[in-house]
PDB file of C-alpha atoms in Angstrom:
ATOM      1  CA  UNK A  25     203.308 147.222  59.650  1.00 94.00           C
ATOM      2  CA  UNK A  26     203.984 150.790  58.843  1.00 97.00           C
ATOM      3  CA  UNK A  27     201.344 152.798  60.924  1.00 98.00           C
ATOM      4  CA  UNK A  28     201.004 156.688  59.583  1.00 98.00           C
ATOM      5  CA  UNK A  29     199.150 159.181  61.710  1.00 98.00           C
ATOM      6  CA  UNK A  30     197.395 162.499  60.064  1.00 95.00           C
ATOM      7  CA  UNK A  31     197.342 165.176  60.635  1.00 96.00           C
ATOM      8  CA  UNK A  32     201.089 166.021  61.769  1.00 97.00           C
ATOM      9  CA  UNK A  33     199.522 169.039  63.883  1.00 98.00           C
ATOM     10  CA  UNK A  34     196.388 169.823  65.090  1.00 97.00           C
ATOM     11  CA  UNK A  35     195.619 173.397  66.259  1.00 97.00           C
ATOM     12  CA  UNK A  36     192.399 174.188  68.120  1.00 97.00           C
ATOM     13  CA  UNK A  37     190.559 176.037  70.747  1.00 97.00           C
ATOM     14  CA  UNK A  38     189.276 174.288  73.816  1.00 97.00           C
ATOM     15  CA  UNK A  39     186.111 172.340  73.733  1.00 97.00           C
ATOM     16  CA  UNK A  40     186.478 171.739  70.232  1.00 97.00           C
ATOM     17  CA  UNK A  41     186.521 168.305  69.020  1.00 98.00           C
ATOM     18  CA  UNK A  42     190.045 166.717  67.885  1.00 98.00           C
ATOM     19  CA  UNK A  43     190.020 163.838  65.242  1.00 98.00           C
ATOM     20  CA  UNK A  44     193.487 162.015  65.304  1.00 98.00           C
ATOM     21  CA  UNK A  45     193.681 159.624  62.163  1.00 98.00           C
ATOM     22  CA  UNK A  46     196.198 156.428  62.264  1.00 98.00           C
ATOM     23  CA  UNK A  47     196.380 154.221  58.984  1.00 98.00           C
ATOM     24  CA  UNK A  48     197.865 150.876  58.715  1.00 97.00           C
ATOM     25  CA  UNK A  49     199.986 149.997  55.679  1.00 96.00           C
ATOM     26  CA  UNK A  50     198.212 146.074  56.127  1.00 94.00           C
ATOM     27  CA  UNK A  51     194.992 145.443  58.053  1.00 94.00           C
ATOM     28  CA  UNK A  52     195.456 144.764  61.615  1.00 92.00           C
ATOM     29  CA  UNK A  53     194.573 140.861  62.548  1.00 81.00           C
ATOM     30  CA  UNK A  54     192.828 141.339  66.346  1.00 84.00           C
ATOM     31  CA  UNK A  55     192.392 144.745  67.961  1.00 91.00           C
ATOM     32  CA  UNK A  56     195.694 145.304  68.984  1.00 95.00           C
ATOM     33  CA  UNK A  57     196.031 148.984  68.604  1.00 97.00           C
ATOM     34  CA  UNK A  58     196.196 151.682  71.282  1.00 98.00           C
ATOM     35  CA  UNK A  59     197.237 155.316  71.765  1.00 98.00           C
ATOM     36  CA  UNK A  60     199.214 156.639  74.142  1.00 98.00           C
ATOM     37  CA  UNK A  61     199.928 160.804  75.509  1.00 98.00           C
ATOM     38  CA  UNK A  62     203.238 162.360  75.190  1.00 98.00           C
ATOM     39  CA  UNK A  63     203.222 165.759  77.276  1.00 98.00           C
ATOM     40  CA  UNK A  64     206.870 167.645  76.525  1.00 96.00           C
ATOM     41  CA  UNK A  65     209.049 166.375  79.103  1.00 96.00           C
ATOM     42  CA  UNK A  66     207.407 163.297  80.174  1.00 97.00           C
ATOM     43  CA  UNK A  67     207.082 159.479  79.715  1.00 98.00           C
ATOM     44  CA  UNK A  68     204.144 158.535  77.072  1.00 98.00           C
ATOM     45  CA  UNK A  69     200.676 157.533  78.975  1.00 98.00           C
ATOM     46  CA  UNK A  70     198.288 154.898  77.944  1.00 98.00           C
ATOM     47  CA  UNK A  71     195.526 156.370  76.586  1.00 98.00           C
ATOM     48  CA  UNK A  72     193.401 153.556  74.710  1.00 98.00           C
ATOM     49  CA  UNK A  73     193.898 149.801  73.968  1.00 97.00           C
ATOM     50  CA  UNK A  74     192.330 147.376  71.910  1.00 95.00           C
ATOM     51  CA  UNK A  75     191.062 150.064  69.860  1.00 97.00           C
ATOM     52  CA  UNK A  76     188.665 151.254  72.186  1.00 97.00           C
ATOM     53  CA  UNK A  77     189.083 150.463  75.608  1.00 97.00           C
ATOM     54  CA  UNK A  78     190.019 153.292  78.001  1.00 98.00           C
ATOM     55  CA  UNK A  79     192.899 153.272  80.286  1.00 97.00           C
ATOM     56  CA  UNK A  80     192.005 153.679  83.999  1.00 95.00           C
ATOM     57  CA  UNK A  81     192.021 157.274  84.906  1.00 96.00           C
ATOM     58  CA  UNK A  82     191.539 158.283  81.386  1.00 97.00           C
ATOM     59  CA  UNK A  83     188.338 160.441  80.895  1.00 96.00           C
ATOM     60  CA  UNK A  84     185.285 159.726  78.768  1.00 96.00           C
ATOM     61  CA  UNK A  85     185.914 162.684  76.519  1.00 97.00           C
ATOM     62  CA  UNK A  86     188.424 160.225  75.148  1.00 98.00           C
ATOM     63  CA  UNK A  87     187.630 157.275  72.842  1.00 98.00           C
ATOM     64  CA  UNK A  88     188.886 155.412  69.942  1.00 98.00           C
ATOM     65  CA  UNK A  89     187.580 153.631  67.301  1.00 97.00           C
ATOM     66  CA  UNK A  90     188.072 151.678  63.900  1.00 97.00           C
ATOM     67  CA  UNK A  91     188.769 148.744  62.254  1.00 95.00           C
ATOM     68  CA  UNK A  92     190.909 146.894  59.532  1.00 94.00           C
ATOM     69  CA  UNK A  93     193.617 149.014  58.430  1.00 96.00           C
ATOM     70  CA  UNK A  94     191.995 152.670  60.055  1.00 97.00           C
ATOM     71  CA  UNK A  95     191.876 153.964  63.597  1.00 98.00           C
ATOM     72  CA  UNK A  96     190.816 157.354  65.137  1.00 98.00           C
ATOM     73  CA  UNK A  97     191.472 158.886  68.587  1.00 98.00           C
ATOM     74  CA  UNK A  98     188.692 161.432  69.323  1.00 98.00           C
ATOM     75  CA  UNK A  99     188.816 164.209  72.132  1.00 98.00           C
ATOM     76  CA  UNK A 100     185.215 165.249  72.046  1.00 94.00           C
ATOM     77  CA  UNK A 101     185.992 168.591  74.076  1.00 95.00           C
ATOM     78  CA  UNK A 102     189.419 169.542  74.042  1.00 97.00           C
ATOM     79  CA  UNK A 103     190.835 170.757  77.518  1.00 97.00           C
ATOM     80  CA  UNK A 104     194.092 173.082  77.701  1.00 97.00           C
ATOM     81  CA  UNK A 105     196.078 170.050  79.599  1.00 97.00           C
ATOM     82  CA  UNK A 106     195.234 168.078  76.146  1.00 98.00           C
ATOM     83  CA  UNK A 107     198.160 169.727  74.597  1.00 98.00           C
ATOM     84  CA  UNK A 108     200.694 166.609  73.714  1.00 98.00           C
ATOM     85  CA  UNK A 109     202.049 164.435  71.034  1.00 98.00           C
ATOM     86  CA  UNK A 110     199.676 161.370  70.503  1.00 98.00           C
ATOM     87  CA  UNK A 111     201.167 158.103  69.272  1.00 98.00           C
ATOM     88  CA  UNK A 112     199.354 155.177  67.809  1.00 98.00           C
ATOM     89  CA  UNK A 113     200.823 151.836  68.236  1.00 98.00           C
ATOM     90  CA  UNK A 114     200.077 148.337  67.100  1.00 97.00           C
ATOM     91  CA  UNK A 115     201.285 145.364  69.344  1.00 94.00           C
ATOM     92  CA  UNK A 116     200.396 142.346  67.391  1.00 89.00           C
ATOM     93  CA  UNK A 117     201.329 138.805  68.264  1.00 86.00           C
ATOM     94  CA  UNK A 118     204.493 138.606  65.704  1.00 87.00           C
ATOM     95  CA  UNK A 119     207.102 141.569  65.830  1.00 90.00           C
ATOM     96  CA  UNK A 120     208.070 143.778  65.068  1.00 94.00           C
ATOM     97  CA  UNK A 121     205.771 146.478  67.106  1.00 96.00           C
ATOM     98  CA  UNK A 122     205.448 150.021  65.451  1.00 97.00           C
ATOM     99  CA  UNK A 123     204.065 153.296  66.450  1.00 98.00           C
ATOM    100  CA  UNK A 124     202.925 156.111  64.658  1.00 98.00           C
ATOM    101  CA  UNK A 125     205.222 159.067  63.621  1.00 98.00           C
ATOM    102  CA  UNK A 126     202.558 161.150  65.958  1.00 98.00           C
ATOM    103  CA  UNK A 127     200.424 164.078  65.735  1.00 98.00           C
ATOM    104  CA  UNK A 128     200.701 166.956  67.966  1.00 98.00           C
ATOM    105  CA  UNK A 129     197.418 168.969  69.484  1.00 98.00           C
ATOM    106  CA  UNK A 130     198.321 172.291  70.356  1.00 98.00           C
ATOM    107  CA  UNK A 131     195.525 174.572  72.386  1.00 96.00           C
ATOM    108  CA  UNK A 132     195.029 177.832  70.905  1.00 95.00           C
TER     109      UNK A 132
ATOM    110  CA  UNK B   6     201.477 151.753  92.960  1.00 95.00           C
ATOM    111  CA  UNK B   7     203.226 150.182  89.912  1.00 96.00           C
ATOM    112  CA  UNK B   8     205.978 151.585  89.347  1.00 97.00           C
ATOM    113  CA  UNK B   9     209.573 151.209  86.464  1.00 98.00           C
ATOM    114  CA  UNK B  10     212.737 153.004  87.767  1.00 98.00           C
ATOM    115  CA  UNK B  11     215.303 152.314  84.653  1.00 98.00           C
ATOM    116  CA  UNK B  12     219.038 153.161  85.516  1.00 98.00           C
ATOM    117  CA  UNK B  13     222.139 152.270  83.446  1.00 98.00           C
ATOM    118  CA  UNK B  14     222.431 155.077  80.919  1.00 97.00           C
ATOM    119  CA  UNK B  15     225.229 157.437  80.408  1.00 97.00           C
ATOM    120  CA  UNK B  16     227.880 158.079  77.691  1.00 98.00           C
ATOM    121  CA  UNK B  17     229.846 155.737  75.609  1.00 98.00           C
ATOM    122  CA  UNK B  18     231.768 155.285  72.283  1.00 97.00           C
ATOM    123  CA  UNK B  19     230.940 153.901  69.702  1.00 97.00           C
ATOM    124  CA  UNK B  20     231.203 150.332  69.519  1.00 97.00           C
ATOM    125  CA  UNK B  21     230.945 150.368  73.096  1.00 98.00           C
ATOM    126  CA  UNK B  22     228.658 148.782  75.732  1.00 98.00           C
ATOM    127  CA  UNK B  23     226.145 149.933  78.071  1.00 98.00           C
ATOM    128  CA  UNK B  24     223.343 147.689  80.644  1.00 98.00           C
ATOM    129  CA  UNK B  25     220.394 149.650  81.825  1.00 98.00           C
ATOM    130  CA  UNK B  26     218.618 148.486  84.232  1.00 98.00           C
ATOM    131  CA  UNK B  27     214.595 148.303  84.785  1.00 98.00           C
ATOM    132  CA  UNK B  28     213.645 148.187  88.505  1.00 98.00           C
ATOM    133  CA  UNK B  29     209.830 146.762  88.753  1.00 97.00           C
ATOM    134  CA  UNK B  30     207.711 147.374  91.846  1.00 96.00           C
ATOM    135  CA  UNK B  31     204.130 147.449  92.657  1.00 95.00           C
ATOM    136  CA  UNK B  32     203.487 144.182  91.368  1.00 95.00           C
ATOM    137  CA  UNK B  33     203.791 140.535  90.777  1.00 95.00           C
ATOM    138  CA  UNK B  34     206.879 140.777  88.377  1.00 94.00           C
ATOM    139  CA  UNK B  35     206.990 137.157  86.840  1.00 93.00           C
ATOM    140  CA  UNK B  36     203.554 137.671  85.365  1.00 95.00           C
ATOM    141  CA  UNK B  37     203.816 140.558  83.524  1.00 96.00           C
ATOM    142  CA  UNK B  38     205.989 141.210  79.916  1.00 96.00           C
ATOM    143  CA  UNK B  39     208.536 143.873  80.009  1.00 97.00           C
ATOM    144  CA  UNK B  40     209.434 146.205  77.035  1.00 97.00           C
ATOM    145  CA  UNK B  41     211.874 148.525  75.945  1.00 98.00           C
ATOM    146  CA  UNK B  42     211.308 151.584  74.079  1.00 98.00           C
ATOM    147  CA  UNK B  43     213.511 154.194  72.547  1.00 98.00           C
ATOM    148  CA  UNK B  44     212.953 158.010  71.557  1.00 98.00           C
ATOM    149  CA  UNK B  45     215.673 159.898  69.321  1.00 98.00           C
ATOM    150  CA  UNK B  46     215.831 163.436  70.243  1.00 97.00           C
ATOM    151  CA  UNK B  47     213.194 165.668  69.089  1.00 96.00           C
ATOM    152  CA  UNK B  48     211.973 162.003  67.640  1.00 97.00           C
ATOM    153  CA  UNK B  49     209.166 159.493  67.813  1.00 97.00           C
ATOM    154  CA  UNK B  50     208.919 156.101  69.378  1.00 98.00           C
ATOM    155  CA  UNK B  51     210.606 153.128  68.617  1.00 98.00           C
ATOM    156  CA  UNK B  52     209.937 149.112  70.328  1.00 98.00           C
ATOM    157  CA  UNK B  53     213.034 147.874  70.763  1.00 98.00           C
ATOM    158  CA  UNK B  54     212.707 144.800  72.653  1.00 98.00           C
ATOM    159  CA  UNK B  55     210.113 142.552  74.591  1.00 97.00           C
ATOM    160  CA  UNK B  56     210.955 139.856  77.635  1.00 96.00           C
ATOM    161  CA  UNK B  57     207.358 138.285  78.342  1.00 95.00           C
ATOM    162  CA  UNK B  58     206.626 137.049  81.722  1.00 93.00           C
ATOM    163  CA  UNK B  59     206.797 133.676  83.038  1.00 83.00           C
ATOM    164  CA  UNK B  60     209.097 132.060  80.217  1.00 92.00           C
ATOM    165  CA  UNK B  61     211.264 135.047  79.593  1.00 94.00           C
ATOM    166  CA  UNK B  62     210.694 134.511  75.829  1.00 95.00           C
ATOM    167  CA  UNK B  63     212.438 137.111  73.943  1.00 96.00           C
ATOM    168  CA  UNK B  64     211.766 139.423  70.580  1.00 96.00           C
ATOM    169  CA  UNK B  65     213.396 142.713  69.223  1.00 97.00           C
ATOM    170  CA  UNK B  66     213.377 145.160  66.040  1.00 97.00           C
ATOM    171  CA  UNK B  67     215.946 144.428  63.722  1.00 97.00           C
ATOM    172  CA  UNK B  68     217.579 147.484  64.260  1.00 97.00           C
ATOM    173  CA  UNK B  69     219.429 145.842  67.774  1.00 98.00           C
ATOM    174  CA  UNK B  70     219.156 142.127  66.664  1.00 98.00           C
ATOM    175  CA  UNK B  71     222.566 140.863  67.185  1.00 97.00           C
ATOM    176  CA  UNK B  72     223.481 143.380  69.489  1.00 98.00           C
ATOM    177  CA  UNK B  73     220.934 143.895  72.386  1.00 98.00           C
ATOM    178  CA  UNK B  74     220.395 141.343  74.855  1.00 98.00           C
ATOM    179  CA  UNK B  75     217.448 141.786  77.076  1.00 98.00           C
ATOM    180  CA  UNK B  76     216.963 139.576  80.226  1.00 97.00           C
ATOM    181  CA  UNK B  77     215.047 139.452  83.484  1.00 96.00           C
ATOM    182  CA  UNK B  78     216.219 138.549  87.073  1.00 95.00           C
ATOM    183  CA  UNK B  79     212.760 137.576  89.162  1.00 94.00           C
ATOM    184  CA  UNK B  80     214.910 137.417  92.532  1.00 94.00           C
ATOM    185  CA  UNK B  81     215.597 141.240  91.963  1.00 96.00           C
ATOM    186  CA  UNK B  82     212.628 142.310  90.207  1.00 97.00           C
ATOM    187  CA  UNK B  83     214.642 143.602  87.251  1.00 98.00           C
ATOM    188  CA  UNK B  84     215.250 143.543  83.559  1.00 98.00           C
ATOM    189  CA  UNK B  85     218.174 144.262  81.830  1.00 98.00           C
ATOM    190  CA  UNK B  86     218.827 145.540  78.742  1.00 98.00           C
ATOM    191  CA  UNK B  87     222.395 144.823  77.743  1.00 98.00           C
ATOM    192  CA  UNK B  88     223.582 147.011  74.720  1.00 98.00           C
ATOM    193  CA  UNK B  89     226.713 145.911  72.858  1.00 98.00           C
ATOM    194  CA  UNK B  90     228.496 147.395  69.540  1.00 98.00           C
ATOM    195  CA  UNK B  91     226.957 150.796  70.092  1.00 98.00           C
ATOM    196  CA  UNK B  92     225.944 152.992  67.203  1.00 98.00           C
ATOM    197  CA  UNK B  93     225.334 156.636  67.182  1.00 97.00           C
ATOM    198  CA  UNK B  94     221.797 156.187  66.122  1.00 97.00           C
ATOM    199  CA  UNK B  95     221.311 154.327  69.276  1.00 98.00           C
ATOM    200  CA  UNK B  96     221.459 157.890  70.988  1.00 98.00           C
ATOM    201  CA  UNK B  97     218.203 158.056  72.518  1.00 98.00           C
ATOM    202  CA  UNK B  98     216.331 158.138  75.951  1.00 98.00           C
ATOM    203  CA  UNK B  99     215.257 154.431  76.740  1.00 98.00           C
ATOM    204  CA  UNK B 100     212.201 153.454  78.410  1.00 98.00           C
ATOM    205  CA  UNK B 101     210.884 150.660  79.990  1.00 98.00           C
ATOM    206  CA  UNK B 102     207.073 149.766  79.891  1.00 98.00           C
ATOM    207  CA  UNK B 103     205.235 147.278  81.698  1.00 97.00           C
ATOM    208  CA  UNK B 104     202.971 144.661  79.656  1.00 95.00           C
ATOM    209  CA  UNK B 105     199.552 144.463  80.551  1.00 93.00           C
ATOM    210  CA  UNK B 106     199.542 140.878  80.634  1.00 91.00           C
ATOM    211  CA  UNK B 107     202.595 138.051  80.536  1.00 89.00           C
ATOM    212  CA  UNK B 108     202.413 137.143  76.804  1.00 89.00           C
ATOM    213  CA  UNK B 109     203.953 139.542  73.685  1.00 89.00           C
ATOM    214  CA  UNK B 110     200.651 140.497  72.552  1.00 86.00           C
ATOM    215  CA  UNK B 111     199.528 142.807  75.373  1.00 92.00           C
ATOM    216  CA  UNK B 112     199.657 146.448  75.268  1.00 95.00           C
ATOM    217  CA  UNK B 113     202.112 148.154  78.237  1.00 95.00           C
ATOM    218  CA  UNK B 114     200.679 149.847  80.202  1.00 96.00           C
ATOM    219  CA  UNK B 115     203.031 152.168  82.910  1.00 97.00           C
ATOM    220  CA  UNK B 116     206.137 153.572  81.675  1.00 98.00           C
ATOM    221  CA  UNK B 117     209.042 154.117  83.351  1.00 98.00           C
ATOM    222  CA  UNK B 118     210.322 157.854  83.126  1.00 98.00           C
ATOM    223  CA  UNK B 119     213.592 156.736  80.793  1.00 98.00           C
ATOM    224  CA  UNK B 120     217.188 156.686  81.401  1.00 98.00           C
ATOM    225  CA  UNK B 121     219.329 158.447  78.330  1.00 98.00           C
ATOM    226  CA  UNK B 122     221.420 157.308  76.471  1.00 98.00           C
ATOM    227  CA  UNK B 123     224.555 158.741  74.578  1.00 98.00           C
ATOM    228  CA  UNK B 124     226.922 157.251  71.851  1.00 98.00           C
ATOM    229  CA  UNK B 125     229.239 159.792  70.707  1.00 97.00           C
ATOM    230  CA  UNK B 126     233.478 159.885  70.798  1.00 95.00           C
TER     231      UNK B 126
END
């Protein structure tokens, strides 16, 4: 399952709202799709699983949604420490896993 | 606090070998999948294998089929990656990620902070 994530970059001033887009080249079976945070220099975090549950520690200004073959991360007020790469990734029961190519937020 | 320490990388030739090592803490090991997952330079991520929990079933991406053998040793908390016929494109910083449950079709959910790896002559 090729998953491809729109826009490539995202430039914005904080407290707007970012809308990350993730399409699936075949419709995901179950919810098995989360997002995960890629600060430079740093491991990815878990963001969102199953589509739209939260990680712990992750705050409500973060939430996913979707269904089928598309997804969408939203950051309903952007913060400067949003700035990052953000993956999508499907993890369904038969390999092979894939992630997203990514889409970068930058804070103007 | 959970926590992934990998170890193992360095420089090697290609067609070489290479075993990183994932050290789990934090806790119970047996019941929880471990995966590996790559990240070019300047690239995006890539799964390159799974080891679920209890019954140490095994998957990974074509790409390393054949060549990559991951494993997991419960007295030492561990899993190993071992990495044979090396490839340049194999160049990459390696993480490990814990599963959120014991089965392949869990999300992971702490990372480990990677260990690099480098396949050049």
């Amino acid at each position: 399952i090729v998953l491809t994530q729109s826009p490539g970059t995202l430039s914005l001033f904080p407290g707007d709202r970012a809308t990350l887009s993730c399409r699936a080249s075949q419709r995901l079976s179950g919810n098995y799709l989360a997002w995960y945070q890629q600060k430079a220099g740093q491991a990815p975090r878990l963001l969102m699983y199953g589509v739209s549950g939260r990680a712990t520690g992750i705050p409500d200004r973060f939430s996913g949604s979707g269904s089928g073959t598309d997804f969408t991360l939203t950051i309903s007020r952007l913060e400067p420490e949003d700035a990052a790469v953000y993956y999508c990734h499907q993890y369904s029961r038969s390999p092979p896993w894939t992630f997203g190519q990514g889409t970068k937020v930058e804070i103007k | 606090e959970v926590q992934l320490l990998e170890s193992g990388g360095g420089l090697v030739q290609p067609g070489g070998s290479l075993r990183l090592s994932c050290a789990a803490s934090g806790f119970i090991f047996s019941s929880y999948a471990i995966t590996w997952v790559r990240q070019a330079p300047g690239k995006g991520l890539e799964w390159v294998s799974t080891i679920t929990g209890s019954d140490s079933v095994t998957y990974y991406a074509d790409s390393v089929k054949g060549r990559f053998t991951i494993s997991r040793d419960s007295s030492k908390n561990t899993v190993f990656l071992h990495m044979y016929s090396l490839r340049a494109e194999d160049t990459a910083l390696y993480y490990c990620a814990k599963g959120a449950g014991g089965s392949f079709s869990y999300h992971t959910d702490v990372w480990g902070t990677g260990t690099t790896v480098a396949v050049s002559s």
